[in-house]
Structures are given as structure tokens and as C-alpha cells.
Amino acid sequence: MKKRIFSGAQPTGELHIGNYLGALKNWVALQDDYEAFYCIVNLHAITLPQDPATLRQKTLDLARVYLAAGVDPSRSTIFIQSDVAAHAELTWVLSCIARMGELERMTQFKDKSSKGSSERAGVGLFTYPVLMAADILLYQADLVPVGQDQKQHLELSRDLAVRFNRDFGETFKVPDPYIPKAGASIKSLQDPTKKMSKSDENPKASIFLTDDADTIAKKIKSAVTDSGTDIKFDESRPAINNLLTIYQLVTGKSAEECEANFEGKMYGQFKGELAEATIEFMRPFQERIKQFDDETVKEILRTGADSARSIANATLRDVYQKTGIS
Ligand code: ATP
Ligand code: LTN
């Protein structure tokens, strides 16, 4: 029996190369060895205000991104979170064993709830990580491939699984995170101390998956660099470190090969080669994304929801049984 993986992304904003290199790329690689579930987490999306028509469109667009990136619906299950009601139901049960204190410590909540004032923050934003735990635990996932920013949420999922198992008997698999060594936190091109983010108001900070060749080249050219001239992996020079990490991941070269390639070269030449390699890397994805029409995508999502539902409902039934809710 293959082990299971579960992951998801929110259908908000446009995906960037950080999402691709930190998450999607690994989703595609892992589907060879694991039984994979890839979810479009639209219930998470509404923890911040969304325009309904845009959300509906982005949900479909994100499924198209998964497919174009290489997630194969004949091997992996792709589905929309709200199509499987068990996600919301298990969230309620888990929220009854989660503690205020552990949710208050989540750094994403602190960042997204207008800096420190929880008075006006949505309750959904606060309980966001509990919904994420429900996503994962419903499928008895062994492994969860995510970027570094999700590590803390994953630890909470593990804690809730252990607590439930202790209180009600063995029910959930305790999932392990899968955080890639390189690419787990791609930084903003304009401020390498911040992660590249969909919600960055400066469009030059991120390379979006839909950017054309010219835009990619311009963004890389205007990326900030550090003082010094060496093009080497060096944590103390975060800008070059970030650009070199992108180069390494889009070319598939080893760290040593990357450094050797740029020995004695100037930043200008490095950026030129990085732009070229990034454009080449994105090209097949950008060709493929045009191939999936709405009807095909909807059909894949319907089939995906059907198979997800049968697994999720079995776990939920067990949970209700054990907690006396039946
Ligand atoms: P953003 O901050 O860009 O809105 P998010 O974490 O809210 O990102 P999702 O689309 O839900 O966005 O994330 C999908 C996946 O991409 C997650 O596994 C997340 O960890 C990963 N990810 C997000 N940003 C980066 C980044 N800069 N580098 C590497 N991985 C990232
Ligand atoms: N919070 C995640 C998205 C997400 C997720 C999940 C990832 C929701 N549920 C379950 C892995 C497993 C984010 O990246 N913003």
C-alpha cells in the first residue's frame, strides 16, 4: 500500500514562483511514490474578504494551475475543499479540543490580523489552522508537502491528532511535514528579508506563473542585490542567496555547479542567465495551462470530490462514533 500525502493552496491572488518551487514542484514529484490528495482550499480563502465571482473563477483557475504544473488526475485526487462537507464538520470537533493559547501563538494569525489587534480580526482567521488540521487528518495523510511558512500550522495538526488519539483512542495518523531543503522559502525580489507573497503590493517583488518572458526578465533585472561581488550561496547575503536558489531549482543543477557557473562573473550576466533559465522553466507550464478548458477541469474536480468524500466520510464516521456524536 502506498503512503498518502495531502496538500493544498488557497485560490486567492496569483500563484508565484515561490508557490511553484516551494510546493507544487514537490507535489508533482511525490505523486509517483504516494497516493496524493491535492485540495483547493476555498474555505480557507474566505478567512479574508473575497469577491464571490472572483473567488469562483480563481478556484477553477487554481485547479488548472495544478494540472498544468503536472499533477496527474489519473494518479492524484484533485478536489475543492467545500465539495467535501466533512472538512467543515471535523473542524468543529477539532476546535473543541484545540486551545485558545495554541492558536494565539500562530504567527500567521498575528501577521494577518492587522498587526496585533485581534479585536476586529475574523474568528475564521483565528481558527484557520484547525480547518487545515481537519483537511489533513481526514485523509490519514502520512506526509504534507508545504513551504516553510506552514511548518507551525503543521505542528498544530500533529498536536491535535495526538491529543484526539489520547483522549478517544487511536483514530488519526500523525502527519509528518515535507519541507524541501532548497526553495522552502523563496524571498521577495525587492526585499529578501520577506517571503515572496501573493499579497505583496509591489508587483515587482514576485514572479507570477502567468508573467510573460519580457516581464520575467524585467523583474529579475530590477531585483535587489547585496553588496559584494561573489555569486555564492551565503546566508549573510540574502538577495544573492535567493536568486541563486531560484537558479538552482529552475535548472536542476547542484549548488556547486551553480557557483562554478558564475565564478568570476558579474551580477549583470548572472541576472541575464537567471532570467533565461526561469523563462525556459516556465515555458512548458505556460503552454499547458491553455489546454485545460473549464468543462474538463470541472469534470476532474467532480471525480476528485467523489473519491475524496468516501475517504473523508469514513474518518468522520469513526470520529463521531468515538466522541458519542451519532
Ligand atoms: P502567500 O503568502 O503568497 O499568499 P500562502 O501561503 O497564503 O502564500 P498558498 O497558495 O495557500 O499561499 O500556498 C501554497 C503553498 O506555497 C504552501 O505550501 C506554502 O507554504 C507555499 N509557499 C508560499 N509562499 C512561498 C514562498 N515564498 N516560498 C516557498 N513556498 C511558498
Ligand atoms: N494553509 C496552507 C494551505 C492549506 C494546506 C492545507 C496545506 C490548507 N489546508 C492542508 C497543506 C495541507 C497555505 O499554504 N496557506
mmCIF file of C-alpha atoms and ligand atoms in Angstrom:
data_model
loop_
_atom_site.group_PDB
_atom_site.id
_atom_site.type_symbol
_atom_site.label_atom_id
_atom_site.label_comp_id
_atom_site.label_asym_id
_atom_site.label_seq_id
_atom_site.Cartn_x
_atom_site.Cartn_y
_atom_site.Cartn_z
ATOM 1 C CA MET A 1 0.000 0.000 0.000
ATOM 2 C CA LYS A 2 1.288 3.433 -0.954
ATOM 3 C CA LYS A 3 1.601 6.054 1.745
ATOM 4 C CA ARG A 4 -0.614 9.120 1.499
ATOM 5 C CA ILE A 5 0.153 12.778 1.022
ATOM 6 C CA PHE A 6 -2.150 15.743 1.352
ATOM 7 C CA SER A 7 -1.576 19.361 0.449
ATOM 8 C CA GLY A 8 -3.483 22.421 -0.636
ATOM 9 C CA ALA A 9 -3.277 26.028 -1.749
ATOM 10 C CA GLN A 10 -5.680 28.919 -1.429
ATOM 11 C CA PRO A 11 -7.491 30.225 -4.522
ATOM 12 C CA THR A 12 -6.591 33.808 -3.705
ATOM 13 C CA GLY A 13 -4.394 36.088 -5.807
ATOM 14 C CA GLU A 14 -1.994 34.805 -8.390
ATOM 15 C CA LEU A 15 0.430 31.993 -7.731
ATOM 16 C CA HIS A 16 4.090 32.941 -7.868
ATOM 17 C CA ILE A 17 7.306 31.071 -8.449
ATOM 18 C CA GLY A 18 7.681 30.683 -4.651
ATOM 19 C CA ASN A 19 4.480 28.610 -4.522
ATOM 20 C CA TYR A 20 5.717 26.637 -7.517
ATOM 21 C CA LEU A 21 9.233 25.908 -6.251
ATOM 22 C CA GLY A 22 8.308 25.565 -2.573
ATOM 23 C CA ALA A 23 5.210 23.411 -3.025
ATOM 24 C CA LEU A 24 3.817 22.487 -6.456
ATOM 25 C CA LYS A 25 7.074 21.146 -7.863
ATOM 26 C CA ASN A 26 7.258 18.675 -4.970
ATOM 27 C CA TRP A 27 3.608 17.722 -5.290
ATOM 28 C CA VAL A 28 4.301 16.625 -8.832
ATOM 29 C CA ALA A 29 7.443 14.681 -7.909
ATOM 30 C CA LEU A 30 5.803 12.942 -4.929
ATOM 31 C CA GLN A 31 2.776 11.625 -6.808
ATOM 32 C CA ASP A 32 4.973 8.840 -8.240
ATOM 33 C CA ASP A 33 5.540 7.283 -4.845
ATOM 34 C CA TYR A 34 2.491 8.347 -2.850
ATOM 35 C CA GLU A 35 -1.260 8.306 -3.113
ATOM 36 C CA ALA A 36 -1.794 12.049 -3.360
ATOM 37 C CA PHE A 37 -4.668 14.400 -2.492
ATOM 38 C CA TYR A 38 -4.361 17.982 -3.676
ATOM 39 C CA CYS A 39 -7.045 20.321 -2.477
ATOM 40 C CA ILE A 40 -8.149 23.819 -3.474
ATOM 41 C CA VAL A 41 -8.861 25.301 -0.078
ATOM 42 C CA ASN A 42 -11.655 27.757 -0.818
ATOM 43 C CA LEU A 43 -12.945 27.665 2.773
ATOM 44 C CA HIS A 44 -9.559 28.935 3.914
ATOM 45 C CA ALA A 45 -9.749 31.672 1.278
ATOM 46 C CA ILE A 46 -12.783 33.321 2.903
ATOM 47 C CA THR A 47 -10.931 33.871 6.176
ATOM 48 C CA LEU A 48 -10.103 37.195 4.492
ATOM 49 C CA PRO A 49 -12.690 39.122 2.423
ATOM 50 C CA GLN A 50 -13.084 37.840 -1.176
ATOM 51 C CA ASP A 51 -15.227 38.950 -4.073
ATOM 52 C CA PRO A 52 -17.602 35.980 -4.693
ATOM 53 C CA ALA A 53 -17.392 35.934 -8.513
ATOM 54 C CA THR A 54 -13.611 36.293 -8.422
ATOM 55 C CA LEU A 55 -13.290 33.522 -5.838
ATOM 56 C CA ARG A 56 -15.365 31.165 -8.001
ATOM 57 C CA GLN A 57 -13.165 31.906 -11.036
ATOM 58 C CA LYS A 58 -9.906 31.630 -9.051
ATOM 59 C CA THR A 59 -10.981 28.255 -7.680
ATOM 60 C CA LEU A 60 -11.240 26.878 -11.196
ATOM 61 C CA ASP A 61 -8.046 28.655 -12.266
ATOM 62 C CA LEU A 62 -6.106 27.097 -9.404
ATOM 63 C CA ALA A 63 -7.205 23.614 -10.458
ATOM 64 C CA ARG A 64 -5.862 24.482 -13.915
ATOM 65 C CA VAL A 65 -2.543 25.505 -12.344
ATOM 66 C CA TYR A 66 -2.267 22.146 -10.562
ATOM 67 C CA LEU A 67 -2.921 20.317 -13.826
ATOM 68 C CA ALA A 68 -0.531 22.447 -15.883
ATOM 69 C CA ALA A 69 2.191 22.008 -13.254
ATOM 70 C CA GLY A 70 1.922 18.266 -13.846
ATOM 71 C CA VAL A 71 -0.438 16.945 -11.188
ATOM 72 C CA ASP A 72 -1.912 13.942 -12.962
ATOM 73 C CA PRO A 73 -5.615 13.354 -12.225
ATOM 74 C CA SER A 74 -5.333 9.681 -13.156
ATOM 75 C CA ARG A 75 -2.925 9.180 -10.246
ATOM 76 C CA SER A 76 -3.741 12.003 -7.829
ATOM 77 C CA THR A 77 -7.028 13.285 -6.455
ATOM 78 C CA ILE A 78 -7.668 16.970 -7.167
ATOM 79 C CA PHE A 79 -10.714 18.479 -5.479
ATOM 80 C CA ILE A 80 -12.337 21.564 -3.973
ATOM 81 C CA GLN A 81 -12.437 21.671 -0.173
ATOM 82 C CA SER A 82 -16.082 22.846 0.056
ATOM 83 C CA ASP A 83 -17.212 19.884 -2.085
ATOM 84 C CA VAL A 84 -16.430 17.601 0.859
ATOM 85 C CA ALA A 85 -18.567 18.694 3.823
ATOM 86 C CA ALA A 86 -16.550 16.543 6.232
ATOM 87 C CA HIS A 87 -13.811 19.225 6.271
ATOM 88 C CA ALA A 88 -16.126 21.713 7.965
ATOM 89 C CA GLU A 89 -17.609 19.035 10.244
ATOM 90 C CA LEU A 90 -14.300 17.708 11.533
ATOM 91 C CA THR A 91 -13.140 21.291 12.061
ATOM 92 C CA TRP A 92 -15.880 21.721 14.653
ATOM 93 C CA VAL A 93 -14.849 18.606 16.563
ATOM 94 C CA LEU A 94 -11.169 19.555 16.484
ATOM 95 C CA SER A 95 -11.934 23.118 17.551
ATOM 96 C CA CYS A 96 -13.390 21.623 20.727
ATOM 97 C CA ILE A 97 -10.022 20.083 21.636
ATOM 98 C CA ALA A 98 -7.823 22.934 20.323
ATOM 99 C CA ARG A 99 -6.794 25.543 22.878
ATOM 100 C CA MET A 100 -7.019 29.305 22.582
ATOM 101 C CA GLY A 101 -3.407 29.612 23.716
ATOM 102 C CA GLU A 102 -2.014 27.413 20.957
ATOM 103 C CA LEU A 103 -3.967 29.289 18.270
ATOM 104 C CA GLU A 104 -2.900 32.634 19.712
ATOM 105 C CA ARG A 105 0.717 31.606 19.165
ATOM 106 C CA MET A 106 0.269 31.103 15.391
ATOM 107 C CA THR A 107 2.434 33.680 13.653
ATOM 108 C CA GLN A 108 0.275 33.772 10.504
ATOM 109 C CA PHE A 109 -2.714 34.889 12.593
ATOM 110 C CA LYS A 110 -0.618 37.601 14.187
ATOM 111 C CA ASP A 111 0.610 38.752 10.742
ATOM 112 C CA LYS A 112 -2.748 38.695 9.004
ATOM 113 C CA SER A 113 -4.922 40.104 11.792
ATOM 114 C CA SER A 114 -3.875 43.710 11.211
ATOM 115 C CA LYS A 115 -0.836 43.527 13.439
ATOM 116 C CA GLY A 116 -1.629 42.751 16.993
ATOM 117 C CA SER A 117 -5.233 43.899 17.306
ATOM 118 C CA SER A 118 -7.398 40.778 17.473
ATOM 119 C CA GLU A 119 -10.492 42.839 18.350
ATOM 120 C CA ARG A 120 -11.590 43.174 14.717
ATOM 121 C CA ALA A 121 -9.962 40.024 13.296
ATOM 122 C CA GLY A 122 -12.293 37.346 11.939
ATOM 123 C CA VAL A 123 -12.851 34.247 14.074
ATOM 124 C CA GLY A 124 -12.273 32.163 10.913
ATOM 125 C CA LEU A 125 -8.805 33.636 10.552
ATOM 126 C CA PHE A 126 -8.122 32.584 14.132
ATOM 127 C CA THR A 127 -9.352 29.010 13.650
ATOM 128 C CA TYR A 128 -7.768 28.707 10.172
ATOM 129 C CA PRO A 129 -5.146 26.185 11.394
ATOM 130 C CA VAL A 130 -7.875 23.922 12.833
ATOM 131 C CA LEU A 131 -9.522 23.708 9.412
ATOM 132 C CA MET A 132 -6.098 22.894 7.986
ATOM 133 C CA ALA A 133 -5.673 20.104 10.558
ATOM 134 C CA ALA A 134 -9.097 18.715 9.575
ATOM 135 C CA ASP A 135 -8.036 18.737 5.884
ATOM 136 C CA ILE A 136 -5.006 16.627 6.617
ATOM 137 C CA LEU A 137 -6.324 14.285 9.304
ATOM 138 C CA LEU A 138 -9.467 13.289 7.361
ATOM 139 C CA TYR A 139 -7.241 11.562 4.795
ATOM 140 C CA GLN A 140 -4.905 9.895 7.310
ATOM 141 C CA ALA A 141 -2.033 11.568 5.445
ATOM 142 C CA ASP A 142 1.496 10.379 6.203
ATOM 143 C CA LEU A 143 3.212 13.375 4.651
ATOM 144 C CA VAL A 144 2.313 17.004 3.957
ATOM 145 C CA PRO A 145 4.486 18.868 1.433
ATOM 146 C CA VAL A 146 4.451 22.600 2.209
ATOM 147 C CA GLY A 147 6.691 25.660 2.280
ATOM 148 C CA GLN A 148 8.441 26.770 5.460
ATOM 149 C CA ASP A 149 5.661 29.239 6.353
ATOM 150 C CA GLN A 150 3.265 26.340 7.055
ATOM 151 C CA LYS A 151 5.529 24.452 9.465
ATOM 152 C CA GLN A 152 3.892 25.882 12.590
ATOM 153 C CA HIS A 153 0.401 25.027 11.306
ATOM 154 C CA LEU A 154 1.531 21.500 10.663
ATOM 155 C CA GLU A 155 2.844 21.146 14.180
ATOM 156 C CA LEU A 156 -0.600 22.089 15.440
ATOM 157 C CA SER A 157 -2.159 19.412 13.187
ATOM 158 C CA ARG A 158 0.162 16.871 14.759
ATOM 159 C CA ASP A 159 -0.640 18.056 18.282
ATOM 160 C CA LEU A 160 -4.389 17.823 17.654
ATOM 161 C CA ALA A 161 -4.039 14.310 16.207
ATOM 162 C CA VAL A 162 -2.019 13.135 19.199
ATOM 163 C CA ARG A 163 -4.463 14.736 21.660
ATOM 164 C CA PHE A 164 -7.533 13.239 19.986
ATOM 165 C CA ASN A 165 -5.905 9.790 19.836
ATOM 166 C CA ARG A 166 -5.001 10.025 23.515
ATOM 167 C CA ASP A 167 -8.480 11.106 24.612
ATOM 168 C CA PHE A 168 -10.643 8.951 22.339
ATOM 169 C CA GLY A 169 -8.416 6.100 21.155
ATOM 170 C CA GLU A 170 -6.255 5.630 18.079
ATOM 171 C CA THR A 171 -8.033 7.440 15.216
ATOM 172 C CA PHE A 172 -5.683 9.682 13.252
ATOM 173 C CA LYS A 173 -2.303 9.182 11.612
ATOM 174 C CA VAL A 174 0.115 11.803 12.911
ATOM 175 C CA PRO A 175 1.358 13.502 9.720
ATOM 176 C CA ASP A 176 4.953 14.484 9.001
ATOM 177 C CA PRO A 177 5.830 17.722 7.225
ATOM 178 C CA TYR A 178 7.773 17.568 3.977
ATOM 179 C CA ILE A 179 9.664 20.825 3.649
ATOM 180 C CA PRO A 180 12.183 20.949 0.793
ATOM 181 C CA LYS A 181 15.827 21.723 1.601
ATOM 182 C CA ALA A 182 16.043 24.294 -1.186
ATOM 183 C CA GLY A 183 13.101 26.519 -2.087
ATOM 184 C CA ALA A 184 11.055 26.218 1.108
ATOM 185 C CA SER A 185 11.061 29.977 1.399
ATOM 186 C CA ILE A 186 11.657 31.921 -1.789
ATOM 187 C CA LYS A 187 12.095 35.589 -0.914
ATOM 188 C CA SER A 188 10.704 38.794 -2.371
ATOM 189 C CA LEU A 189 12.839 40.132 -5.247
ATOM 190 C CA GLN A 190 12.540 43.597 -3.742
ATOM 191 C CA ASP A 191 13.147 42.731 -0.086
ATOM 192 C CA PRO A 192 14.945 39.422 0.508
ATOM 193 C CA THR A 193 14.167 39.519 4.219
ATOM 194 C CA LYS A 194 10.464 38.884 3.415
ATOM 195 C CA LYS A 195 8.991 35.805 1.731
ATOM 196 C CA MET A 196 7.633 36.181 -1.785
ATOM 197 C CA SER A 197 3.884 36.568 -1.244
ATOM 198 C CA LYS A 198 0.718 36.845 -3.328
ATOM 199 C CA SER A 199 -0.403 39.704 -1.168
ATOM 200 C CA ASP A 200 2.711 41.867 -1.679
ATOM 201 C CA GLU A 201 1.512 45.189 -3.041
ATOM 202 C CA ASN A 202 4.657 45.644 -5.148
ATOM 203 C CA PRO A 203 4.218 43.513 -8.305
ATOM 204 C CA LYS A 204 7.989 43.621 -8.892
ATOM 205 C CA ALA A 205 8.502 41.583 -5.712
ATOM 206 C CA SER A 206 7.148 38.358 -7.240
ATOM 207 C CA ILE A 207 7.427 36.381 -10.461
ATOM 208 C CA PHE A 208 3.897 35.231 -11.224
ATOM 209 C CA LEU A 209 3.269 31.990 -13.077
ATOM 210 C CA THR A 210 1.434 33.958 -15.766
ATOM 211 C CA ASP A 211 4.213 36.538 -16.325
ATOM 212 C CA ASP A 212 5.446 36.639 -19.935
ATOM 213 C CA ALA A 213 9.135 36.362 -20.840
ATOM 214 C CA ASP A 214 9.637 40.101 -21.036
ATOM 215 C CA THR A 215 8.092 40.730 -17.613
ATOM 216 C CA ILE A 216 10.153 37.939 -16.010
ATOM 217 C CA ALA A 217 13.363 39.404 -17.473
ATOM 218 C CA LYS A 218 12.495 42.910 -16.265
ATOM 219 C CA LYS A 219 11.628 41.748 -12.741
ATOM 220 C CA ILE A 220 14.869 39.798 -12.413
ATOM 221 C CA LYS A 221 16.859 42.728 -13.768
ATOM 222 C CA SER A 222 15.353 45.042 -11.161
ATOM 223 C CA ALA A 223 15.789 42.555 -8.280
ATOM 224 C CA VAL A 224 17.823 43.984 -5.406
ATOM 225 C CA THR A 225 21.316 42.575 -4.799
ATOM 226 C CA ASP A 226 23.713 42.659 -1.847
ATOM 227 C CA SER A 227 26.982 44.481 -1.527
ATOM 228 C CA GLY A 228 29.994 42.456 -2.637
ATOM 229 C CA THR A 229 30.502 40.761 -5.966
ATOM 230 C CA ASP A 230 30.755 36.999 -5.330
ATOM 231 C CA ILE A 231 27.919 34.872 -6.674
ATOM 232 C CA LYS A 232 27.844 32.200 -3.973
ATOM 233 C CA PHE A 233 25.328 30.642 -1.585
ATOM 234 C CA ASP A 234 25.743 32.680 1.567
ATOM 235 C CA GLU A 235 23.024 33.167 4.202
ATOM 236 C CA SER A 236 24.501 36.512 5.177
ATOM 237 C CA ARG A 237 23.822 37.834 1.643
ATOM 238 C CA PRO A 238 20.092 37.058 1.364
ATOM 239 C CA ALA A 239 19.442 38.671 -2.032
ATOM 240 C CA ILE A 240 22.074 36.711 -3.972
ATOM 241 C CA ASN A 241 21.304 33.624 -1.935
ATOM 242 C CA ASN A 242 17.669 33.856 -3.031
ATOM 243 C CA LEU A 243 18.440 34.470 -6.720
ATOM 244 C CA LEU A 244 20.946 31.622 -6.749
ATOM 245 C CA THR A 245 18.382 29.319 -5.098
ATOM 246 C CA ILE A 246 15.886 30.146 -7.847
ATOM 247 C CA TYR A 247 18.606 29.459 -10.435
ATOM 248 C CA GLN A 248 19.431 26.125 -8.804
ATOM 249 C CA LEU A 249 15.808 24.993 -8.732
ATOM 250 C CA VAL A 250 14.870 26.049 -12.246
ATOM 251 C CA THR A 251 17.986 24.471 -13.784
ATOM 252 C CA GLY A 252 18.125 21.369 -11.571
ATOM 253 C CA LYS A 253 21.893 21.905 -11.110
ATOM 254 C CA SER A 254 23.716 21.178 -7.860
ATOM 255 C CA ALA A 255 24.759 24.068 -5.601
ATOM 256 C CA GLU A 256 28.421 23.523 -6.583
ATOM 257 C CA GLU A 257 27.616 23.574 -10.299
ATOM 258 C CA CYS A 258 25.704 26.834 -9.861
ATOM 259 C CA GLU A 259 28.563 28.520 -8.033
ATOM 260 C CA ALA A 260 31.131 27.223 -10.556
ATOM 261 C CA ASN A 261 28.991 28.515 -13.418
ATOM 262 C CA PHE A 262 29.143 32.078 -12.081
ATOM 263 C CA GLU A 263 32.683 32.203 -10.783
ATOM 264 C CA GLY A 264 34.275 35.487 -11.807
ATOM 265 C CA LYS A 265 31.077 36.718 -13.483
ATOM 266 C CA MET A 266 29.279 39.985 -12.749
ATOM 267 C CA TYR A 267 25.763 40.462 -11.387
ATOM 268 C CA GLY A 268 24.510 41.684 -14.801
ATOM 269 C CA GLN A 269 25.498 38.465 -16.528
ATOM 270 C CA PHE A 270 24.144 36.347 -13.662
ATOM 271 C CA LYS A 271 20.767 38.052 -13.883
ATOM 272 C CA GLY A 272 20.692 37.566 -17.645
ATOM 273 C CA GLU A 273 21.321 33.830 -17.314
ATOM 274 C CA LEU A 274 18.854 33.545 -14.425
ATOM 275 C CA ALA A 275 16.144 35.257 -16.479
ATOM 276 C CA GLU A 276 16.764 32.946 -19.427
ATOM 277 C CA ALA A 277 16.671 29.817 -17.255
ATOM 278 C CA THR A 278 13.493 30.956 -15.474
ATOM 279 C CA ILE A 279 11.717 31.723 -18.749
ATOM 280 C CA GLU A 280 12.673 28.275 -20.102
ATOM 281 C CA PHE A 281 11.490 26.609 -16.908
ATOM 282 C CA MET A 282 8.106 28.348 -17.048
ATOM 283 C CA ARG A 283 7.510 27.778 -20.778
ATOM 284 C CA PRO A 284 6.043 24.223 -20.696
ATOM 285 C CA PHE A 285 3.752 25.200 -17.819
ATOM 286 C CA GLN A 286 2.533 28.267 -19.677
ATOM 287 C CA GLU A 287 1.844 26.214 -22.825
ATOM 288 C CA ARG A 288 -0.020 23.515 -20.899
ATOM 289 C CA ILE A 289 -2.268 25.837 -18.936
ATOM 290 C CA LYS A 290 -4.055 26.852 -22.140
ATOM 291 C CA GLN A 291 -5.031 23.228 -22.810
ATOM 292 C CA PHE A 292 -7.497 22.735 -19.955
ATOM 293 C CA ASP A 293 -10.930 24.175 -20.699
ATOM 294 C CA ASP A 294 -13.483 24.818 -17.945
ATOM 295 C CA GLU A 295 -15.573 21.712 -18.669
ATOM 296 C CA THR A 296 -12.561 19.377 -18.466
ATOM 297 C CA VAL A 297 -11.444 20.974 -15.212
ATOM 298 C CA LYS A 298 -14.945 20.763 -13.681
ATOM 299 C CA GLU A 299 -15.206 17.086 -14.576
ATOM 300 C CA ILE A 300 -11.819 16.341 -12.958
ATOM 301 C CA LEU A 301 -12.951 18.198 -9.819
ATOM 302 C CA ARG A 302 -16.255 16.298 -9.664
ATOM 303 C CA THR A 303 -14.484 12.943 -9.904
ATOM 304 C CA GLY A 304 -11.899 14.102 -7.369
ATOM 305 C CA ALA A 305 -14.562 15.191 -4.872
ATOM 306 C CA ASP A 306 -16.320 11.822 -5.154
ATOM 307 C CA SER A 307 -13.226 9.844 -4.226
ATOM 308 C CA ALA A 308 -12.143 12.336 -1.552
ATOM 309 C CA ARG A 309 -15.615 12.248 0.013
ATOM 310 C CA SER A 310 -15.654 8.496 0.523
ATOM 311 C CA ILE A 311 -12.336 8.533 2.407
ATOM 312 C CA ALA A 312 -13.140 11.666 4.410
ATOM 313 C CA ASN A 313 -16.584 10.409 5.426
ATOM 314 C CA ALA A 314 -15.154 7.145 6.726
ATOM 315 C CA THR A 315 -12.801 9.061 9.041
ATOM 316 C CA LEU A 316 -15.589 11.405 10.148
ATOM 317 C CA ARG A 317 -17.878 8.473 10.962
ATOM 318 C CA ASP A 318 -15.155 6.985 13.128
ATOM 319 C CA VAL A 319 -14.667 10.344 14.899
ATOM 320 C CA TYR A 320 -18.403 10.741 15.575
ATOM 321 C CA GLN A 321 -18.554 7.167 16.806
ATOM 322 C CA LYS A 322 -15.702 7.676 19.235
ATOM 323 C CA THR A 323 -16.943 11.021 20.519
ATOM 324 C CA GLY A 324 -20.524 9.862 21.008
ATOM 325 C CA ILE A 325 -21.953 12.003 18.207
ATOM 326 C CA SER A 326 -24.095 9.541 16.353
HETATM 327 P P1 ATP B 1 1.047 33.906 0.072
HETATM 328 O O1 ATP B 1 1.780 34.421 1.277
HETATM 329 O O2 ATP B 1 1.816 34.038 -1.172
HETATM 330 O O3 ATP B 1 -0.383 34.425 -0.008
HETATM 331 P P2 ATP B 1 0.056 31.419 1.033
HETATM 332 O O4 ATP B 1 0.913 30.595 1.936
HETATM 333 O O5 ATP B 1 -1.115 32.112 1.628
HETATM 334 O O6 ATP B 1 1.016 32.365 0.279
HETATM 335 P P3 ATP B 1 -0.927 29.292 -0.693
HETATM 336 O O7 ATP B 1 -1.224 29.473 -2.127
HETATM 337 O O8 ATP B 1 -2.022 28.732 0.107
HETATM 338 O O9 ATP B 1 -0.444 30.691 -0.234
HETATM 339 O O10 ATP B 1 0.384 28.435 -0.519
HETATM 340 C C1 ATP B 1 0.627 27.315 -1.275
HETATM 341 C C2 ATP B 1 1.943 26.710 -0.899
HETATM 342 O O11 ATP B 1 3.017 27.573 -1.295
HETATM 343 C C3 ATP B 1 2.128 26.467 0.597
HETATM 344 O O12 ATP B 1 2.672 25.162 0.761
HETATM 345 C C4 ATP B 1 3.131 27.494 1.020
HETATM 346 O O13 ATP B 1 3.926 27.045 2.088
HETATM 347 C C5 ATP B 1 3.960 27.665 -0.247
HETATM 348 N N1 ATP B 1 4.610 28.977 -0.328
HETATM 349 C C6 ATP B 1 4.003 30.185 -0.240
HETATM 350 N N2 ATP B 1 4.906 31.176 -0.375
HETATM 351 C C7 ATP B 1 6.119 30.572 -0.558
HETATM 352 C C8 ATP B 1 7.450 31.069 -0.761
HETATM 353 N N3 ATP B 1 7.716 32.360 -0.808
HETATM 354 N N4 ATP B 1 8.443 30.167 -0.926
HETATM 355 C C9 ATP B 1 8.186 28.836 -0.875
HETATM 356 N N5 ATP B 1 6.956 28.310 -0.695
HETATM 357 C C10 ATP B 1 5.930 29.156 -0.531
HETATM 358 N N1 LTN B 2 -2.555 26.986 4.859
HETATM 359 C C1 LTN B 2 -1.972 26.484 3.646
HETATM 360 C C2 LTN B 2 -2.984 25.905 2.710
HETATM 361 C C3 LTN B 2 -3.568 24.665 3.257
HETATM 362 C C4 LTN B 2 -2.899 23.412 3.401
HETATM 363 C C5 LTN B 2 -3.862 22.533 3.967
HETATM 364 C C6 LTN B 2 -1.617 22.970 3.086
HETATM 365 C C7 LTN B 2 -4.825 24.497 3.743
HETATM 366 N N2 LTN B 2 -5.001 23.228 4.145
HETATM 367 C C8 LTN B 2 -3.537 21.204 4.258
HETATM 368 C C9 LTN B 2 -1.310 21.645 3.402
HETATM 369 C C10 LTN B 2 -2.247 20.796 3.963
HETATM 370 C C11 LTN B 2 -1.223 27.599 2.925
HETATM 371 O O1 LTN B 2 -0.342 27.307 2.250
HETATM 372 N N3 LTN B 2 -1.590 28.820 3.015
#
